[in-house]
Amino acid sequence: MQGRIHKAIRRAVPVQTFISPASPDPPDTANPARVRKALRGEGLQSQLHVGPADDIFEREADEVAEAVLRMPDENRMDPGTADQKQEHRQSNGFPAPRPSVLRRKSPPPPGPAEEQPYYSDLREDVRRDLSGRSSSPGAELRKKLLEIVEAIEAADAQGKSRKDLAEIAKAVREFVSAMAGFKPEFRLAEWSQAGFDYTTARYQLVLSPSLAEHIAARLALLGLAGQADEMRVFAKRTGVGRWPLEEQSGYYEVITSTAAESIDLSSAAALTASSDRIFKALALVMQGISKLNLEEAGADLQKMRSIFSSADEGSLGFFSIGLYLEALVVHLKRLHTALQQILQKRMDDAISEVQTTGTSAALDKAEALLKDIQVQALTDIRGAGKASLFVGALAPEVTRSTFRKKGGTHEEFFGAGKGPRVKIEYYDVRQETGKEKQLTLQRICQIRQDQIKFVREIYGLETREPKAKREGEENKALLAQALGGEKFRLDSIDDWRKFLAAKYDRMVGQQKLSASEAFLRILDLLSRYLKAFTISTPFNIDDYGRNLLTAPLPRALTGQIIHDCGVYALRIVYMLSLISERLRLKIRFVFFPDHVGLILAGDSVPTVIAHNNEITPLPESAQLKSLAAETRTTFFREDYVTLDELKKLWDSKTRDDRIPGPKDYDQFILELAGSYFLSHVTMPGAAKDIPASAYAEAKGEAGIKGALWRQYRALLSRELFSAETKKSSSDIYQLHLQYLKMLEDYKAFHNSILLPFWNVAAHKLWQEYRERLLSPEAPNSAAYRQSAKDYREKLLALASPVEEAYQRLLSIKKEMGDLLSTHRPSPVASKRIVQGGRSSLLFEYYWRQDLIKHLKNLDQGRDIRPPFSSREGFLIPMD
């Protein structure tokens, strides 16, 4: 289920686009200066949009793509000529043709090197390939080739020394020299008539093109670049009828497959060797991309995608320069996915070590690996032309799922098919398959950075920031106290429930904080944990199977546990249940189209709205508002009005008389919660309290979980839409899907339009005018007034497309309100309806408030530094 979409979270590195104009740096695959800038949030770039075609081309694309995918791999030439050549090949002792791109086996499970030797499939493939040439000349050369392959495998499996590499290099040189003198007898006249080159023919007698590419790739991964190039010569000369791009793509396919599928998690040394191999493969693939004219390739890719719009990424082969680029981009994503699997093992080991010994050596190694990953991810690849490719904008799949006609399962990303899985359902009853969730590499790195920081703080390992250090030391003592000496399991809601209650009691009892201040700090800690270690799914997790408070849930590639809105609401209630008893909180589930949220309220604490991993306390009074600023929580803005002030604004707005329903305090709170879920839109809603007695008398953790699960299941029967929306013949069939689309539309606006403006264009403009606007002469000088005028005009021009797109979103939301109020029969079954026009008073997007405030301050000449002036004010992508 979808989460709240209103809040632009701070403290993120800037978002960049896939292909960007060239920078003045030399054409390097990973320029260190640019990497350091990226890690600091600098070095911003403008964008080049490459978009998909309209759906009108899908049918044609499917037909053409199917025809292309049926094309043979080797003989892409006139069929008659190809058949004639093949006849001559076989008559002279050549084996039957093999695929030009090697398809590797599934990787073996992790294990000791002697039990799971690396790349055993290469030796088998070589023997199989050479046995097919047993009757042809060149037996001694093939024997030398087998010896080279075995030496490569030995160097990989046992660790490569300088001596090993020198011997392999020597063997390759000897093989190349021997090949130069290899001159078997042929029926040259017949071969010439068939169109075969003599050099090509004699190389084909010794090895196939796919085998030559494979060996070249393995040599490159060993660092023997010169020998790899020599072997690639054979791949080109033996590749009869193969396209140049096909030869190159096959080489990089083998490099990627070899590195990504050879991960060994059995020991620390194996982890290091696996990651080193992947980093080497990344460098090679990035080098391949750097040789391309990315402007030309990007334009060609856009053209190809307009034709083959429905084909999966990388599935069309490489018959054009754009699709070749796409294939290399797929390799980059595969390699970064493999690195994240290694990083997850490092994180698991680190958390286990912290829990057991309280030391951070393993966590330090995980952080070092993450920094190495960031160097590769947060960099630009300069092409041969004027454009560059920002690796961080690439978005690999982060969930692993099985999709079926009516739903499917989310599965554990790690563990080779083993581990937790959970059933999922589609919101659209007509849907027959789904797509995996994707995140950019830049965002994945930020999540991992937040995870490491949080682990240090929660286990008392933070030493760099005084405030975090004090907090960590307190947490460390409380963890032992709350769990009776047992290990605190970071993914256990039972341990979190005990720890949060102990922390609250300490703040109120020993530190003498008020209930409100202690509660705010608890919520801040819980919110940061949920943001770092959970991720929302775009599908509905089955609510009628296992108890989602007891069932283990799978993790995504980011190491985050997969939730939907219902899981979030349930788990937040459970983790706060001991504190709820102390504060006598009123717990209320709120329902909106395809979404469940949560409201918590109490006599001595602020009202809290929770949508997914966003937990937002609302200030009840000016005193509480001041308290929030003192505790430095992340929930409040300086100009945030209190709940009482919001209620007065809401009361002053006349309701839409076309929409029936009460105008009481419960309606006000429901509309407020609705605004934080999907703002400015009219929609049906409902709320249902969970009485404290529902679980207060339950015995033990299992009893409370069972009681909460039964209450939650009973609440799910509430219908928000009328029976008319369930009729396939109706013009409002499955109306609830329109609300999901609004959420997705805003997400696309936020990530594709707002972020490039805020983090890139506006930031760059501010950097250009900063010194003039912040000069000592400002704000009274004529120079300041002129600079401010110029800056304002340029900023408004940059913001104009953002505002236009935002207003288009608002117009769609208004149309939904008109539909709900005028359609007959009514689409709504709920007694309460959130009125978009009235609830819009309660909420405005923070980025928009910030921009308006900045323009006002600019006119007044005070406090003019905008939030997008530095990394701390940057917006982050919506997941």
Short mmCIF file of N, CA, C and O in Angstrom, two decimals, residues 287-350:
data_model
loop_
_atom_site.label_atom_id
_atom_site.label_comp_id
_atom_site.label_asym_id
_atom_site.label_seq_id
_atom_site.Cartn_x
_atom_site.Cartn_y
_atom_site.Cartn_z
N GLN A 287 34.96 1.29 -18.56
CA GLN A 287 35.90 1.65 -19.62
C GLN A 287 35.27 1.45 -20.99
O GLN A 287 35.46 2.25 -21.89
N GLY A 288 34.49 0.36 -21.14
CA GLY A 288 33.80 0.12 -22.40
C GLY A 288 32.79 1.22 -22.70
O GLY A 288 32.67 1.67 -23.85
N ILE A 289 32.08 1.68 -21.69
CA ILE A 289 31.11 2.77 -21.88
C ILE A 289 31.82 4.07 -22.26
O ILE A 289 31.34 4.85 -23.09
N SER A 290 33.00 4.30 -21.66
CA SER A 290 33.72 5.56 -21.91
C SER A 290 34.17 5.69 -23.36
O SER A 290 34.47 6.79 -23.82
N LYS A 291 34.22 4.59 -24.10
CA LYS A 291 34.64 4.64 -25.49
C LYS A 291 33.51 5.04 -26.43
O LYS A 291 33.74 5.26 -27.63
N LEU A 292 32.28 5.13 -25.90
CA LEU A 292 31.12 5.44 -26.73
C LEU A 292 30.85 6.93 -26.78
O LEU A 292 31.14 7.66 -25.83
N ASN A 293 30.27 7.37 -27.87
CA ASN A 293 29.70 8.71 -27.94
C ASN A 293 28.31 8.62 -27.30
O ASN A 293 27.37 8.12 -27.91
N LEU A 294 28.20 9.08 -26.07
CA LEU A 294 26.98 8.86 -25.30
C LEU A 294 25.81 9.68 -25.82
O LEU A 294 24.65 9.29 -25.63
N GLU A 295 26.09 10.81 -26.46
CA GLU A 295 25.00 11.57 -27.08
C GLU A 295 24.39 10.77 -28.22
O GLU A 295 23.17 10.63 -28.33
N GLU A 296 25.25 10.22 -29.06
CA GLU A 296 24.77 9.41 -30.18
C GLU A 296 24.07 8.16 -29.67
O GLU A 296 22.99 7.80 -30.15
N ALA A 297 24.67 7.50 -28.67
CA ALA A 297 24.08 6.28 -28.13
C ALA A 297 22.75 6.56 -27.44
O ALA A 297 21.79 5.80 -27.57
N GLY A 298 22.69 7.69 -26.70
CA GLY A 298 21.44 8.03 -26.03
C GLY A 298 20.32 8.32 -27.01
O GLY A 298 19.18 7.89 -26.80
N ALA A 299 20.63 9.04 -28.07
CA ALA A 299 19.61 9.33 -29.09
C ALA A 299 19.14 8.05 -29.78
O ALA A 299 17.95 7.86 -30.03
N ASP A 300 20.09 7.17 -30.05
CA ASP A 300 19.72 5.90 -30.69
C ASP A 300 18.88 5.04 -29.76
O ASP A 300 17.92 4.39 -30.19
N LEU A 301 19.24 5.04 -28.48
CA LEU A 301 18.46 4.26 -27.52
C LEU A 301 17.04 4.78 -27.42
O LEU A 301 16.08 4.00 -27.35
N GLN A 302 16.89 6.09 -27.43
CA GLN A 302 15.55 6.68 -27.40
C GLN A 302 14.75 6.23 -28.62
O GLN A 302 13.57 5.89 -28.52
N LYS A 303 15.38 6.23 -29.77
CA LYS A 303 14.71 5.78 -31.00
C LYS A 303 14.33 4.31 -30.91
O LYS A 303 13.20 3.92 -31.25
N MET A 304 15.25 3.47 -30.44
CA MET A 304 14.97 2.03 -30.33
C MET A 304 13.84 1.76 -29.36
O MET A 304 12.96 0.92 -29.59
N ARG A 305 13.85 2.50 -28.26
CA ARG A 305 12.81 2.29 -27.25
C ARG A 305 11.45 2.79 -27.71
O ARG A 305 10.42 2.36 -27.21
N SER A 306 11.42 3.73 -28.66
CA SER A 306 10.15 4.17 -29.21
C SER A 306 9.53 3.08 -30.08
O SER A 306 8.32 3.04 -30.28
N ILE A 307 10.39 2.20 -30.58
CA ILE A 307 9.91 1.08 -31.41
C ILE A 307 9.62 -0.14 -30.55
O ILE A 307 8.58 -0.78 -30.68
N PHE A 308 10.55 -0.44 -29.66
CA PHE A 308 10.43 -1.65 -28.84
C PHE A 308 10.08 -1.26 -27.40
O PHE A 308 10.79 -1.62 -26.46
N SER A 309 9.01 -0.54 -27.23
CA SER A 309 8.70 0.04 -25.92
C SER A 309 8.35 -0.99 -24.87
O SER A 309 8.54 -0.77 -23.68
N SER A 310 7.84 -2.14 -25.26
CA SER A 310 7.38 -3.11 -24.28
C SER A 310 8.43 -4.15 -23.92
O SER A 310 8.21 -4.98 -23.04
N ALA A 311 9.58 -4.14 -24.59
CA ALA A 311 10.62 -5.13 -24.33
C ALA A 311 11.36 -4.79 -23.04
O ALA A 311 11.56 -3.63 -22.70
N ASP A 312 11.76 -5.81 -22.31
CA ASP A 312 12.51 -5.60 -21.08
C ASP A 312 13.89 -5.02 -21.39
O ASP A 312 14.45 -5.25 -22.46
N GLU A 313 14.42 -4.30 -20.42
CA GLU A 313 15.73 -3.69 -20.59
C GLU A 313 16.78 -4.76 -20.85
O GLU A 313 16.88 -5.74 -20.12
N GLY A 314 17.58 -4.56 -21.88
CA GLY A 314 18.65 -5.48 -22.19
C GLY A 314 18.23 -6.73 -22.94
O GLY A 314 19.06 -7.57 -23.27
N SER A 315 16.93 -6.87 -23.25
CA SER A 315 16.44 -8.09 -23.88
C SER A 315 16.54 -8.07 -25.40
O SER A 315 16.34 -9.10 -26.04
N LEU A 316 16.83 -6.92 -25.98
CA LEU A 316 16.80 -6.80 -27.45
C LEU A 316 18.14 -7.08 -28.10
O LEU A 316 18.26 -6.98 -29.31
N GLY A 317 19.13 -7.44 -27.30
CA GLY A 317 20.43 -7.70 -27.90
C GLY A 317 21.21 -6.42 -28.05
O GLY A 317 21.14 -5.52 -27.22
N PHE A 318 21.97 -6.30 -29.16
CA PHE A 318 22.87 -5.16 -29.29
C PHE A 318 23.10 -4.83 -30.75
O PHE A 318 24.22 -4.68 -31.21
N PHE A 319 22.00 -4.79 -31.53
CA PHE A 319 22.15 -4.54 -32.95
C PHE A 319 22.19 -3.06 -33.29
O PHE A 319 22.15 -2.68 -34.45
N SER A 320 22.25 -2.19 -32.29
CA SER A 320 22.46 -0.77 -32.53
C SER A 320 23.31 -0.23 -31.40
O SER A 320 23.41 -0.84 -30.34
N ILE A 321 23.89 0.94 -31.61
CA ILE A 321 24.78 1.51 -30.61
C ILE A 321 24.03 1.83 -29.31
O ILE A 321 24.57 1.71 -28.21
N GLY A 322 22.75 2.23 -29.43
CA GLY A 322 21.96 2.52 -28.25
C GLY A 322 21.67 1.28 -27.42
O GLY A 322 21.76 1.29 -26.19
N LEU A 323 21.32 0.19 -28.10
CA LEU A 323 21.05 -1.05 -27.38
C LEU A 323 22.32 -1.66 -26.81
O LEU A 323 22.30 -2.35 -25.80
N TYR A 324 23.43 -1.42 -27.48
CA TYR A 324 24.72 -1.84 -26.93
C TYR A 324 25.00 -1.10 -25.62
O TYR A 324 25.43 -1.69 -24.63
N LEU A 325 24.75 0.22 -25.60
CA LEU A 325 24.89 0.98 -24.37
C LEU A 325 23.96 0.42 -23.29
O LEU A 325 24.35 0.27 -22.14
N GLU A 326 22.72 0.13 -23.68
CA GLU A 326 21.77 -0.41 -22.72
C GLU A 326 22.28 -1.73 -22.13
O GLU A 326 22.13 -1.98 -20.93
N ALA A 327 22.89 -2.58 -22.97
CA ALA A 327 23.43 -3.84 -22.48
C ALA A 327 24.53 -3.60 -21.46
O ALA A 327 24.60 -4.27 -20.42
N LEU A 328 25.39 -2.62 -21.72
CA LEU A 328 26.46 -2.31 -20.76
C LEU A 328 25.90 -1.73 -19.46
O LEU A 328 26.41 -2.01 -18.37
N VAL A 329 24.85 -0.94 -19.57
CA VAL A 329 24.20 -0.41 -18.37
C VAL A 329 23.60 -1.55 -17.54
O VAL A 329 23.69 -1.54 -16.31
N VAL A 330 23.01 -2.53 -18.19
CA VAL A 330 22.49 -3.70 -17.48
C VAL A 330 23.63 -4.40 -16.73
O VAL A 330 23.46 -4.85 -15.59
N HIS A 331 24.79 -4.50 -17.36
CA HIS A 331 25.94 -5.12 -16.69
C HIS A 331 26.33 -4.33 -15.44
O HIS A 331 26.63 -4.91 -14.40
N LEU A 332 26.34 -3.00 -15.55
CA LEU A 332 26.66 -2.18 -14.37
C LEU A 332 25.69 -2.46 -13.23
O LEU A 332 26.09 -2.59 -12.07
N LYS A 333 24.42 -2.55 -13.53
CA LYS A 333 23.42 -2.79 -12.49
C LYS A 333 23.59 -4.17 -11.87
O LYS A 333 23.42 -4.35 -10.66
N ARG A 334 23.89 -5.16 -12.71
CA ARG A 334 24.12 -6.51 -12.18
C ARG A 334 25.31 -6.53 -11.22
O ARG A 334 25.26 -7.18 -10.16
N LEU A 335 26.36 -5.84 -11.59
CA LEU A 335 27.56 -5.83 -10.75
C LEU A 335 27.31 -5.09 -9.44
O LEU A 335 27.77 -5.53 -8.37
N HIS A 336 26.58 -3.99 -9.49
CA HIS A 336 26.27 -3.28 -8.25
C HIS A 336 25.30 -4.09 -7.38
O HIS A 336 25.38 -4.03 -6.14
N THR A 337 24.41 -4.83 -8.00
CA THR A 337 23.54 -5.71 -7.23
C THR A 337 24.38 -6.76 -6.49
O THR A 337 24.13 -7.06 -5.32
N ALA A 338 25.37 -7.32 -7.18
CA ALA A 338 26.25 -8.30 -6.54
C ALA A 338 27.03 -7.66 -5.39
O ALA A 338 27.20 -8.29 -4.32
N LEU A 339 27.47 -6.43 -5.56
CA LEU A 339 28.18 -5.75 -4.47
C LEU A 339 27.29 -5.55 -3.25
O LEU A 339 27.74 -5.67 -2.11
N GLN A 340 26.02 -5.26 -3.49
CA GLN A 340 25.10 -5.08 -2.36
C GLN A 340 24.89 -6.39 -1.60
O GLN A 340 24.67 -6.39 -0.39
N GLN A 341 24.95 -7.50 -2.29
CA GLN A 341 24.83 -8.79 -1.60
C GLN A 341 26.04 -9.03 -0.70
O GLN A 341 25.90 -9.54 0.41
N ILE A 342 27.22 -8.65 -1.18
CA ILE A 342 28.40 -8.76 -0.33
C ILE A 342 28.31 -7.80 0.84
O ILE A 342 28.64 -8.15 1.99
N LEU A 343 27.86 -6.58 0.58
CA LEU A 343 27.71 -5.60 1.65
C LEU A 343 26.71 -6.09 2.70
O LEU A 343 26.92 -5.88 3.90
N GLN A 344 25.64 -6.75 2.26
CA GLN A 344 24.67 -7.26 3.22
C GLN A 344 25.30 -8.31 4.14
O GLN A 344 25.03 -8.33 5.34
N LYS A 345 26.14 -9.15 3.59
CA LYS A 345 26.85 -10.13 4.42
C LYS A 345 27.74 -9.42 5.42
O LYS A 345 27.82 -9.80 6.60
N ARG A 346 28.43 -8.37 4.96
CA ARG A 346 29.24 -7.57 5.88
C ARG A 346 28.39 -6.96 6.98
O ARG A 346 28.78 -6.93 8.16
N MET A 347 27.20 -6.45 6.61
CA MET A 347 26.31 -5.84 7.60
C MET A 347 25.81 -6.88 8.59
O MET A 347 25.74 -6.63 9.81
N ASP A 348 25.42 -8.05 8.10
CA ASP A 348 24.94 -9.11 9.00
C ASP A 348 26.03 -9.51 9.99
O ASP A 348 25.77 -9.69 11.19
N ASP A 349 27.25 -9.67 9.49
CA ASP A 349 28.37 -10.02 10.37
C ASP A 349 28.63 -8.91 11.38
O ASP A 349 28.93 -9.18 12.55
N ALA A 350 28.51 -7.66 10.92
CA ALA A 350 28.77 -6.53 11.80
C ALA A 350 27.75 -6.45 12.93
O ALA A 350 28.10 -6.27 14.10
#
